[in-house]
XYZ file of C-alpha atoms in Angstrom:
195
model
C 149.062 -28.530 93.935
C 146.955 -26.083 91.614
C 145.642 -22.874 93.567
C 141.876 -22.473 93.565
C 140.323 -21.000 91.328
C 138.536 -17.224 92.260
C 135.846 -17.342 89.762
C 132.987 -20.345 90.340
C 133.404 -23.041 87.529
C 129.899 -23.409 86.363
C 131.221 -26.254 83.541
C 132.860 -28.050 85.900
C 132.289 -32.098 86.109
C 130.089 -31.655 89.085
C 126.870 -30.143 87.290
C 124.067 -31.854 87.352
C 122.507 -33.870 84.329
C 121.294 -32.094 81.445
C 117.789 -30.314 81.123
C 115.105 -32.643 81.193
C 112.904 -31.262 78.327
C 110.157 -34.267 78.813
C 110.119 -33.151 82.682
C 109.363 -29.691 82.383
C 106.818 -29.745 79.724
C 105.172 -32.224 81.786
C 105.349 -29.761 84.445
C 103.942 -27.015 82.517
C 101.176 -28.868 81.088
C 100.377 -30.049 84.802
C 100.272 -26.922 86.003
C 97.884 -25.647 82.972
C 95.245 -28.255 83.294
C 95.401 -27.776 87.415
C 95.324 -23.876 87.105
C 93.638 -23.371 84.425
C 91.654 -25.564 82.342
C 89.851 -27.534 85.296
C 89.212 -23.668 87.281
C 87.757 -22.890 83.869
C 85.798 -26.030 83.391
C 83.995 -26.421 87.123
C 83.358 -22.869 87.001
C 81.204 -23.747 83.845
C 80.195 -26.943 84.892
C 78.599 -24.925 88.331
C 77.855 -21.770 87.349
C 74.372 -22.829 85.539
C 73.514 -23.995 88.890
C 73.837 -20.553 90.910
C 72.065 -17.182 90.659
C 74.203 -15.166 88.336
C 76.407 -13.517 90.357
C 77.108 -15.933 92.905
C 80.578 -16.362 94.094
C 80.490 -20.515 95.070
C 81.225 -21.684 91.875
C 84.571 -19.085 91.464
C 84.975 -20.650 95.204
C 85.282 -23.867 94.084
C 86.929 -23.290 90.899
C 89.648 -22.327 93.488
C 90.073 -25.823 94.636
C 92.155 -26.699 91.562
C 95.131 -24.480 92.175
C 95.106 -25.237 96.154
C 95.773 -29.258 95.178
C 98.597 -27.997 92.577
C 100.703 -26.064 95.218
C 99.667 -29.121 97.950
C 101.180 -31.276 95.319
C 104.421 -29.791 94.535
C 105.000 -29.117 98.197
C 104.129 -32.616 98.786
C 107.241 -33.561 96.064
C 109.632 -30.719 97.014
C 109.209 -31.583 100.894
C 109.934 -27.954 101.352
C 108.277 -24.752 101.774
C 110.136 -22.393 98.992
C 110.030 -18.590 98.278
C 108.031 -19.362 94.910
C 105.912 -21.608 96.795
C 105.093 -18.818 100.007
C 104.207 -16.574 96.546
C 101.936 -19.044 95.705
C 100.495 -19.609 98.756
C 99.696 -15.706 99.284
C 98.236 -15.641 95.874
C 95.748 -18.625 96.722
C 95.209 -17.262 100.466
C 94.122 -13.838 99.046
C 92.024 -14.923 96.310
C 90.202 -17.312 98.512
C 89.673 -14.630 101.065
C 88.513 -12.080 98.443
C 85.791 -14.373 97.037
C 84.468 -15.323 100.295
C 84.400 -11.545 101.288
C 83.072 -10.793 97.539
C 79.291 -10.014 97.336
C 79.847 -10.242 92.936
C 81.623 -12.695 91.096
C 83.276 -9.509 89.445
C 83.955 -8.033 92.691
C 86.092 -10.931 93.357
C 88.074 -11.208 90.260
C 88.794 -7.499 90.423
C 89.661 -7.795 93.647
C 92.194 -11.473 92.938
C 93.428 -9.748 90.110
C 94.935 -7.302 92.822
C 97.698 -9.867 93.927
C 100.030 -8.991 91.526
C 99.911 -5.535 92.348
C 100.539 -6.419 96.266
C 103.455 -8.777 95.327
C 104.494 -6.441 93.106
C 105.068 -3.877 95.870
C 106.988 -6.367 97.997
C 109.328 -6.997 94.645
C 109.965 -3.286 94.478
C 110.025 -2.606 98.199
C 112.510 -5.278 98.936
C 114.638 -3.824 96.030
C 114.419 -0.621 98.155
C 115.404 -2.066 101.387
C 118.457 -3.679 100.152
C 116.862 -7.178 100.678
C 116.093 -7.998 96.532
C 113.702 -10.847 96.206
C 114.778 -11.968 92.916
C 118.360 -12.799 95.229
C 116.823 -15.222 96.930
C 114.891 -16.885 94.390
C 117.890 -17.561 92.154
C 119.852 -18.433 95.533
C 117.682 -21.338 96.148
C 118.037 -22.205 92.865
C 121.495 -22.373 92.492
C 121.464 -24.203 95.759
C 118.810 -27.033 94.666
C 120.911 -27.322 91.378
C 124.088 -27.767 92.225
C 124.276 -27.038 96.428
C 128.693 -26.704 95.993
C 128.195 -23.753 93.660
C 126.602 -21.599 96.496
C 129.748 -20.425 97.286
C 130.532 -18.957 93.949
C 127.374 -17.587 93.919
C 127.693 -15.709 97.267
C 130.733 -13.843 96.170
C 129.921 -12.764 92.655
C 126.675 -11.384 94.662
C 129.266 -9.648 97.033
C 131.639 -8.327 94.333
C 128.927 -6.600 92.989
C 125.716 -8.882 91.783
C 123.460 -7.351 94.601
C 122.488 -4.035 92.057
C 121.737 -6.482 89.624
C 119.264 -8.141 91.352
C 117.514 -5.131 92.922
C 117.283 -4.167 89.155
C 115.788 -7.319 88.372
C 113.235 -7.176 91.671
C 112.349 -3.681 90.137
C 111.727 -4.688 86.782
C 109.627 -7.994 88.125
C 107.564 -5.773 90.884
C 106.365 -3.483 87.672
C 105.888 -6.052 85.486
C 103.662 -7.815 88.089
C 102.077 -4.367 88.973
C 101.303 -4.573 85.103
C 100.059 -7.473 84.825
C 97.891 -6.575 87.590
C 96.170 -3.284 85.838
C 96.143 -6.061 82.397
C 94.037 -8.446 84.537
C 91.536 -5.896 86.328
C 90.590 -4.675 82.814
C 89.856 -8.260 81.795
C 87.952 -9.119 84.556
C 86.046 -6.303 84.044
C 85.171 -6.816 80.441
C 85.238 -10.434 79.604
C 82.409 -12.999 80.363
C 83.812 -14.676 84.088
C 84.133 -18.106 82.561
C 86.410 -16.986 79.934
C 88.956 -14.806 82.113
C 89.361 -17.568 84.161
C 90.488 -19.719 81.587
């Protein structure tokens, strides 16, 4: 009888089938057209339509991204951590442009989220609790669910600093981003930062 082995075998025979390059550019591209080009093109379509600084046709634009993440919950049948940082980003920017007297107001104000879930990145780094853990947890579990186990003890051998690092570096690179998209929304024509 062979003894176990203490390192996970990540080439083992129970991986599951190869990347599906078709799939995930089909993903991307959905994602594109349902957050971005068809925000971009009702907001055009409507914004002739409103006095000029009028924050209905940014509210509708909003609709778009709402039936993406309804969508991909409706496939995934499950509520993930990428998907509850979706759904904050969508909650707040909703909230934002209804409380938004300026269509600028409220894309300053949206392009805030990433500085908010940036702070949670870094903050949960801080508290010992790294975000970017559990993200790559649940992947490793939706990939391949028997590899959890080698997963769990690399993280306990030592993998934990890693992923605080990692939390870190995503928190400031969303914090950023953040200051990136604040000076865009401040300077571009609406229509166009939205796309």
């Amino acid at each position: 009888m062979s003894q176990p082995s203490s390192a996970p075998d990540f080439a083992g025979s129970a991986l599951p089938k190869g990347f599906n390059r078709f799939a995930a550019i089909r993903s991307i591209g959905t994602s594109l057209v349902l957050n971005a080009l068809c925000p971009y093109l009702l907001y055009r379509l409507l914004s002739p339509h409103y006095p000029a600084e009028s924050v209905r046709p940014l509210l509708y634009s909003t609709l778009f991204p709402i039936v993406g993440f309804l969508e991909g919950l409706w496939r995934k049948r499950s509520l993930d951590a990428i998907a509850l940082i979706a759904l904050f980003g969508i909650t707040t920017h909703v909230t934002v442009t209804l409380l938004s007297s300026t269509v600028t107001m409220a894309l300053v104000l949206r392009s805030l989220t990433g500085l908010i879930i940036g702070l949670f990145f870094i903050l949960s780094a801080l508290v010992g609790r790294p975000l970017i853990l559990y993200i790559a947890r649940q992947f490793v579990q939706a990939g391949a669910p028997d590899r959890l186990a080698g997963f769990d003890r690399i993280v306990e051998i030592g993998g934990r600093r890693i992923f605080a690092i990692a939390s870190c570096i995503w928190g400031a690179a969303l914090m950023l981003s953040s200051a990136i998209h604040v000076a865009l929304a401040l300077n571009l024509p609406h229509a166009t930062y939205l796309l």
